[in-house]
CSV table of N, CA, C and O in Angstrom, one decimal:
chain,number,residue,atom,x,y,z
A,1,MET,N,0.8,-1.2,0.0
A,1,MET,CA,0.0,0.0,0.0
A,1,MET,C,0.9,1.3,0.0
A,1,MET,O,0.5,2.2,-0.7
A,2,LYS,N,2.0,1.2,0.7
A,2,LYS,CA,2.9,2.4,0.8
A,2,LYS,C,3.5,2.7,-0.6
A,2,LYS,O,3.6,3.8,-0.9
A,3,ILE,N,3.8,1.6,-1.3
A,3,ILE,CA,4.3,1.8,-2.7
A,3,ILE,C,3.3,2.5,-3.6
A,3,ILE,O,3.7,3.4,-4.3
A,4,LYS,N,2.1,2.2,-3.4
A,4,LYS,CA,1.0,2.8,-4.2
A,4,LYS,C,0.9,4.3,-3.9
A,4,LYS,O,0.8,5.1,-4.8
A,5,ILE,N,0.9,4.6,-2.6
A,5,ILE,CA,0.8,6.0,-2.2
A,5,ILE,C,2.0,6.8,-2.7
A,5,ILE,O,1.9,7.9,-3.2
A,6,VAL,N,3.2,6.2,-2.5
A,6,VAL,CA,4.4,6.9,-2.9
A,6,VAL,C,4.4,7.1,-4.5
A,6,VAL,O,4.7,8.2,-5.0
A,7,SER,N,3.9,6.1,-5.2
A,7,SER,CA,3.8,6.3,-6.6
A,7,SER,C,2.8,7.4,-7.1
A,7,SER,O,3.1,8.1,-8.0
A,8,ILE,N,1.7,7.5,-6.4
A,8,ILE,CA,0.7,8.5,-6.7
A,8,ILE,C,1.3,9.9,-6.4
A,8,ILE,O,1.1,10.8,-7.2
A,9,VAL,N,1.9,10.0,-5.2
A,9,VAL,CA,2.5,11.3,-4.9
A,9,VAL,C,3.6,11.7,-5.9
A,9,VAL,O,3.7,12.8,-6.3
A,10,ALA,N,4.5,10.7,-6.3
A,10,ALA,CA,5.5,11.0,-7.2
A,10,ALA,C,4.9,11.4,-8.6
A,10,ALA,O,5.4,12.3,-9.2
A,11,ALA,N,3.9,10.7,-9.0
A,11,ALA,CA,3.2,11.1,-10.3
A,11,ALA,C,2.6,12.5,-10.2
A,11,ALA,O,2.7,13.3,-11.2
A,12,THR,N,2.0,12.8,-9.1
A,12,THR,CA,1.4,14.1,-8.9
A,12,THR,C,2.5,15.2,-9.0
A,12,THR,O,2.4,16.2,-9.6
A,13,LEU,N,3.6,15.0,-8.3
A,13,LEU,CA,4.7,15.9,-8.3
A,13,LEU,C,5.3,16.1,-9.7
A,13,LEU,O,5.6,17.2,-10.1
A,14,LEU,N,5.4,15.0,-10.4
A,14,LEU,CA,5.9,15.1,-11.8
A,14,LEU,C,5.0,15.9,-12.7
A,14,LEU,O,5.4,16.7,-13.5
A,15,LEU,N,3.7,15.6,-12.6
A,15,LEU,CA,2.7,16.3,-13.4
A,15,LEU,C,2.7,17.8,-13.1
A,15,LEU,O,2.7,18.7,-14.0
A,16,THR,N,2.7,18.2,-11.8
A,16,THR,CA,2.6,19.6,-11.5
A,16,THR,C,3.9,20.3,-11.7
A,16,THR,O,4.0,21.4,-12.1
A,17,GLY,N,5.0,19.6,-11.5
A,17,GLY,CA,6.3,20.1,-11.8
A,17,GLY,C,6.5,20.4,-13.3
A,17,GLY,O,7.1,21.3,-13.7
A,18,GLY,N,6.0,19.5,-14.1
A,18,GLY,CA,6.1,19.6,-15.6
A,18,GLY,C,5.4,20.8,-16.1
A,18,GLY,O,5.8,21.5,-17.0
A,19,VAL,N,4.3,21.2,-15.4
A,19,VAL,CA,3.5,22.4,-15.8
A,19,VAL,C,4.4,23.6,-15.5
A,19,VAL,O,4.4,24.5,-16.4
A,20,SER,N,5.0,23.6,-14.4
A,20,SER,CA,5.8,24.8,-14.1
A,20,SER,C,7.0,24.9,-15.0
A,20,SER,O,7.5,26.0,-15.3
A,21,PHE,N,7.6,23.8,-15.5
A,21,PHE,CA,8.7,23.9,-16.4
A,21,PHE,C,8.2,24.4,-17.8
A,21,PHE,O,9.0,25.0,-18.5
A,22,ALA,N,7.0,24.1,-18.1
A,22,ALA,CA,6.5,24.5,-19.4
A,22,ALA,C,6.2,26.0,-19.5
A,22,ALA,O,6.1,26.5,-20.6
A,23,GLN,N,6.0,26.6,-18.4
A,23,GLN,CA,5.7,28.1,-18.4
A,23,GLN,C,7.0,28.8,-18.8
A,23,GLN,O,8.1,28.4,-18.4
A,24,THR,N,6.9,29.9,-19.5
A,24,THR,CA,8.0,30.7,-19.9
A,24,THR,C,8.0,32.0,-19.1
A,24,THR,O,7.0,32.5,-18.7
A,25,ASP,N,9.2,32.5,-19.0
A,25,ASP,CA,9.3,33.9,-18.4
A,25,ASP,C,9.4,34.9,-19.6
A,25,ASP,O,10.5,35.4,-19.9
A,26,SER,N,8.3,35.1,-20.2
A,26,SER,CA,8.3,36.0,-21.4
A,26,SER,C,8.4,37.4,-20.9
A,26,SER,O,7.6,37.8,-20.0
A,27,ILE,N,9.2,38.2,-21.6
A,27,ILE,CA,9.3,39.6,-21.3
A,27,ILE,C,8.0,40.3,-21.6
A,27,ILE,O,7.6,41.3,-21.1
A,28,MET,N,7.2,39.7,-22.6
A,28,MET,CA,5.9,40.2,-23.0
A,28,MET,C,4.9,40.1,-21.9
A,28,MET,O,3.9,40.8,-21.9
A,29,ASP,N,5.1,39.3,-20.9
A,29,ASP,CA,4.2,39.2,-19.7
A,29,ASP,C,4.5,40.1,-18.6
A,29,ASP,O,3.8,40.2,-17.7
A,30,ASP,N,5.6,40.9,-18.7
A,30,ASP,CA,6.0,41.8,-17.7
A,30,ASP,C,5.4,43.2,-18.0
A,30,ASP,O,5.9,43.9,-18.9
A,31,LYS,N,4.4,43.6,-17.2
A,31,LYS,CA,3.7,44.9,-17.5
A,31,LYS,C,4.6,46.1,-17.2
A,31,LYS,O,4.5,47.1,-17.8
A,32,THR,N,5.6,45.9,-16.3
A,32,THR,CA,6.5,47.0,-16.1
A,32,THR,C,7.4,47.3,-17.3
A,32,THR,O,7.8,48.4,-17.5
A,33,VAL,N,7.7,46.3,-18.0
A,33,VAL,CA,8.5,46.4,-19.3
A,33,VAL,C,7.7,46.8,-20.4
A,33,VAL,O,8.0,47.7,-21.2
A,34,MET,N,6.5,46.2,-20.6
A,34,MET,CA,5.6,46.5,-21.7
A,34,MET,C,4.8,47.7,-21.6
A,34,MET,O,4.4,48.3,-22.6
A,35,GLY,N,4.4,48.1,-20.4
A,35,GLY,CA,3.5,49.2,-20.2
A,35,GLY,C,3.9,50.5,-20.9
A,35,GLY,O,3.0,51.2,-21.4
A,36,PRO,N,5.2,50.9,-20.8
A,36,PRO,CA,5.6,52.2,-21.5
A,36,PRO,C,5.3,52.3,-23.0
A,36,PRO,O,5.3,53.3,-23.5
A,37,PHE,N,5.1,51.1,-23.6
A,37,PHE,CA,4.8,51.1,-25.1
A,37,PHE,C,3.3,51.5,-25.4
A,37,PHE,O,3.0,51.6,-26.5
A,38,PHE,N,2.5,51.5,-24.3
A,38,PHE,CA,1.1,51.8,-24.5
A,38,PHE,C,0.7,53.1,-23.9
A,38,PHE,O,1.4,53.6,-23.0
A,39,THR,N,-0.5,53.6,-24.3
A,39,THR,CA,-0.9,54.9,-23.8
A,39,THR,C,-1.5,54.9,-22.4
A,39,THR,O,-1.6,56.0,-21.8
A,40,ASP,N,-2.0,53.8,-21.9
A,40,ASP,CA,-2.6,53.7,-20.6
A,40,ASP,C,-2.3,52.3,-20.0
A,40,ASP,O,-1.8,51.4,-20.7
A,41,GLU,N,-2.8,52.1,-18.8
A,41,GLU,CA,-2.5,50.9,-18.1
A,41,GLU,C,-3.3,49.7,-18.6
A,41,GLU,O,-3.0,48.6,-18.3
A,42,THR,N,-4.3,49.9,-19.4
A,42,THR,CA,-5.1,48.8,-20.0
A,42,THR,C,-4.3,48.2,-21.2
A,42,THR,O,-4.7,47.1,-21.6
A,43,MET,N,-3.3,48.9,-21.6
A,43,MET,CA,-2.4,48.4,-22.7
A,43,MET,C,-3.2,48.0,-23.9
A,43,MET,O,-3.0,47.0,-24.6
A,44,ALA,N,-4.2,48.9,-24.3
A,44,ALA,CA,-5.0,48.7,-25.5
A,44,ALA,C,-4.6,49.5,-26.7
A,44,ALA,O,-4.8,49.1,-27.8
A,45,THR,N,-3.9,50.6,-26.4
A,45,THR,CA,-3.6,51.5,-27.5
A,45,THR,C,-2.0,51.7,-27.5
A,45,THR,O,-1.5,52.2,-26.5
A,46,LEU,N,-1.4,51.4,-28.6
A,46,LEU,CA,0.0,51.6,-28.7
A,46,LEU,C,0.4,53.1,-28.9
A,46,LEU,O,-0.4,53.9,-29.4
A,47,ARG,N,1.5,53.5,-28.4
A,47,ARG,CA,2.1,54.8,-28.6
A,47,ARG,C,2.5,55.0,-30.1
A,47,ARG,O,2.5,54.0,-30.8
A,48,THR,N,2.9,56.2,-30.4
A,48,THR,CA,3.3,56.5,-31.8
A,48,THR,C,4.6,55.7,-32.1
A,48,THR,O,5.3,55.3,-31.2
A,49,ASP,N,4.9,55.6,-33.4
A,49,ASP,CA,6.2,55.0,-33.8
A,49,ASP,C,7.4,55.6,-33.1
A,49,ASP,O,8.3,54.9,-32.6
A,50,GLU,N,7.4,57.0,-33.0
A,50,GLU,CA,8.5,57.7,-32.4
A,50,GLU,C,8.6,57.4,-30.9
A,50,GLU,O,9.7,57.2,-30.4
A,51,GLU,N,7.5,57.3,-30.3
A,51,GLU,CA,7.4,57.1,-28.8
A,51,GLU,C,7.9,55.6,-28.6
A,51,GLU,O,8.6,55.3,-27.6
A,52,VAL,N,7.4,54.7,-29.4
A,52,VAL,CA,7.8,53.3,-29.3
A,52,VAL,C,9.3,53.2,-29.4
A,52,VAL,O,10.0,52.5,-28.6
A,53,GLN,N,9.9,53.8,-30.4
A,53,GLN,CA,11.4,53.7,-30.6
A,53,GLN,C,12.1,54.4,-29.4
A,53,GLN,O,13.1,53.9,-29.0
A,54,ALA,N,11.6,55.5,-28.9
A,54,ALA,CA,12.2,56.1,-27.7
A,54,ALA,C,12.1,55.2,-26.5
A,54,ALA,O,13.1,55.1,-25.7
A,55,GLU,N,11.0,54.5,-26.3
A,55,GLU,CA,10.9,53.6,-25.2
A,55,GLU,C,11.8,52.4,-25.3
A,55,GLU,O,12.4,51.9,-24.4
A,56,LEU,N,12.0,51.9,-26.6
A,56,LEU,CA,12.9,50.8,-26.8
A,56,LEU,C,14.3,51.2,-26.5
A,56,LEU,O,15.1,50.4,-25.9
A,57,ALA,N,14.7,52.4,-26.8
A,57,ALA,CA,16.0,52.9,-26.6
A,57,ALA,C,16.3,53.0,-25.1
A,57,ALA,O,17.4,52.9,-24.6
A,58,LYS,N,15.2,53.2,-24.3
A,58,LYS,CA,15.4,53.4,-22.8
A,58,LYS,C,15.6,52.0,-22.1
A,58,LYS,O,16.0,52.0,-21.0
A,59,MET,N,15.2,50.9,-22.8
A,59,MET,CA,15.3,49.6,-22.2
A,59,MET,C,16.7,49.2,-21.9
A,59,MET,O,17.6,49.6,-22.6
A,60,SER,N,16.9,48.4,-20.9
A,60,SER,CA,18.3,47.8,-20.7
A,60,SER,C,18.6,47.0,-21.9
A,60,SER,O,17.7,46.4,-22.6
A,61,PRO,N,19.9,46.9,-22.2
A,61,PRO,CA,20.3,46.1,-23.4
A,61,PRO,C,19.8,44.6,-23.3
A,61,PRO,O,19.4,44.0,-24.3
A,62,GLU,N,19.8,44.1,-22.1
A,62,GLU,CA,19.3,42.7,-21.9
A,62,GLU,C,17.9,42.6,-22.2
A,62,GLU,O,17.5,41.7,-23.0
A,63,ASN,N,17.0,43.5,-21.7
A,63,ASN,CA,15.6,43.4,-22.0
A,63,ASN,C,15.3,43.7,-23.4
A,63,ASN,O,14.4,43.1,-24.0
A,64,ARG,N,16.0,44.6,-24.0
A,64,ARG,CA,15.8,45.0,-25.4
A,64,ARG,C,16.1,43.7,-26.3
A,64,ARG,O,15.3,43.4,-27.2
A,65,GLN,N,17.2,43.0,-26.0
A,65,GLN,CA,17.5,41.8,-26.8
A,65,GLN,C,16.4,40.7,-26.6
A,65,GLN,O,16.0,40.1,-27.6
A,66,LYS,N,16.0,40.5,-25.4
A,66,LYS,CA,14.9,39.5,-25.1
A,66,LYS,C,13.6,39.9,-25.9
A,66,LYS,O,13.0,39.1,-26.5
A,67,PHE,N,13.3,41.2,-25.8
A,67,PHE,CA,12.1,41.7,-26.5
A,67,PHE,C,12.2,41.5,-28.0
A,67,PHE,O,11.3,41.0,-28.7
A,68,ILE,N,13.4,41.8,-28.6
A,68,ILE,CA,13.6,41.6,-30.1
A,68,ILE,C,13.5,40.2,-30.4
A,68,ILE,O,12.9,39.8,-31.4
A,69,GLU,N,14.1,39.3,-29.6
A,69,GLU,CA,14.1,37.9,-29.9
A,69,GLU,C,12.6,37.4,-29.9
A,69,GLU,O,12.2,36.5,-30.7
A,70,GLU,N,11.8,37.8,-28.9
A,70,GLU,CA,10.5,37.4,-28.8
A,70,GLU,C,9.6,37.9,-30.0
A,70,GLU,O,8.7,37.2,-30.4
A,71,CYS,N,10.0,39.0,-30.5
A,71,CYS,CA,9.3,39.6,-31.6
A,71,CYS,C,9.5,38.8,-32.9
A,71,CYS,O,8.8,38.9,-33.8
A,72,LYS,N,10.6,38.0,-32.9
A,72,LYS,CA,10.9,37.2,-34.1
A,72,LYS,C,9.9,36.1,-34.2
A,72,LYS,O,9.9,35.4,-35.3
A,73,LYS,N,9.1,35.8,-33.2
A,73,LYS,CA,8.1,34.7,-33.2
A,73,LYS,C,6.8,35.3,-32.9
A,73,LYS,O,6.2,34.9,-31.9
A,74,PRO,N,6.3,36.3,-33.6
A,74,PRO,CA,5.0,37.0,-33.3
A,74,PRO,C,3.8,36.1,-33.2
A,74,PRO,O,2.8,36.5,-32.6
A,75,ALA,N,3.8,35.0,-33.9
A,75,ALA,CA,2.5,34.2,-33.8
A,75,ALA,C,2.2,33.7,-32.4
A,75,ALA,O,1.1,33.3,-32.1
A,76,GLU,N,3.2,33.7,-31.5
A,76,GLU,CA,3.0,33.2,-30.2
A,76,GLU,C,2.4,34.3,-29.2
A,76,GLU,O,2.1,34.0,-28.1
A,77,HIS,N,2.2,35.5,-29.7
A,77,HIS,CA,1.8,36.6,-28.9
A,77,HIS,C,0.4,37.1,-29.2
A,77,HIS,O,-0.1,36.8,-30.3
A,78,GLU,N,-0.2,37.9,-28.3
A,78,GLU,CA,-1.5,38.5,-28.6
A,78,GLU,C,-1.3,39.5,-29.7
A,78,GLU,O,-0.3,40.0,-30.0
A,79,GLN,N,-2.4,39.8,-30.3
A,79,GLN,CA,-2.5,40.7,-31.5
A,79,GLN,C,-1.8,42.1,-31.1
A,79,GLN,O,-1.1,42.6,-32.0
A,80,MET,N,-2.0,42.6,-30.0
A,80,MET,CA,-1.4,43.9,-29.6
A,80,MET,C,0.1,43.8,-29.6
A,80,MET,O,0.8,44.8,-30.0
A,81,TYR,N,0.6,42.7,-29.2
A,81,TYR,CA,2.1,42.6,-29.2
A,81,TYR,C,2.6,42.4,-30.7
A,81,TYR,O,3.7,42.8,-31.0
A,82,ASN,N,1.8,41.8,-31.5
A,82,ASN,CA,2.2,41.6,-32.9
A,82,ASN,C,2.3,43.0,-33.5
A,82,ASN,O,3.2,43.3,-34.3
A,83,GLU,N,1.4,43.9,-33.2
A,83,GLU,CA,1.4,45.3,-33.8
A,83,GLU,C,2.6,46.0,-33.2
A,83,GLU,O,3.3,46.7,-33.9
A,84,LEU,N,2.9,45.8,-31.9
A,84,LEU,CA,4.1,46.4,-31.3
A,84,LEU,C,5.4,45.9,-32.0
A,84,LEU,O,6.3,46.7,-32.3
A,85,CYS,N,5.5,44.6,-32.2
A,85,CYS,CA,6.6,44.0,-32.9
A,85,CYS,C,6.8,44.6,-34.3
A,85,CYS,O,8.0,44.8,-34.7
A,86,LYS,N,5.7,44.9,-35.0
A,86,LYS,CA,5.9,45.5,-36.3
A,86,LYS,C,6.5,46.9,-36.2
A,86,LYS,O,7.2,47.3,-37.1
A,87,LYS,N,6.1,47.6,-35.2
A,87,LYS,CA,6.7,48.9,-35.0
A,87,LYS,C,8.2,48.9,-34.6
A,87,LYS,O,8.9,49.8,-35.0
A,88,ILE,N,8.6,47.8,-33.9
A,88,ILE,CA,9.9,47.7,-33.5
A,88,ILE,C,10.8,47.3,-34.7
A,88,ILE,O,11.9,47.8,-34.9
A,89,SER,N,10.3,46.4,-35.5
A,89,SER,CA,11.1,45.9,-36.7
A,89,SER,C,10.2,45.8,-37.9
A,89,SER,O,9.7,44.7,-38.1
A,90,PRO,N,9.9,46.9,-38.6
A,90,PRO,CA,9.0,46.8,-39.7
A,90,PRO,C,9.5,45.8,-40.8
A,90,PRO,O,10.7,45.7,-41.0
A,91,GLN,N,8.5,45.1,-41.4
A,91,GLN,CA,8.9,44.1,-42.4
A,91,GLN,C,8.4,44.4,-43.7
A,91,GLN,O,7.5,45.1,-43.9
């Protein structure tokens, strides 16, 4: 009986641990980083192209690089981020 309980606990830990490993630390999820690109806290309206470029220039080099890398895969983000990525690197 103990082996069965230990097996169930181990399986539960593996399943819940796997979920946490699957989550990403996307810079796009950080409102303190993304907020300045939008006109208000609802993050519904993007700033102008010039303002977006100015905010990008203010970012730390590390955050800027993460942001640009995530923009290279825009299909993974919400529509508003796709529009922001287009302003960062027009195609």
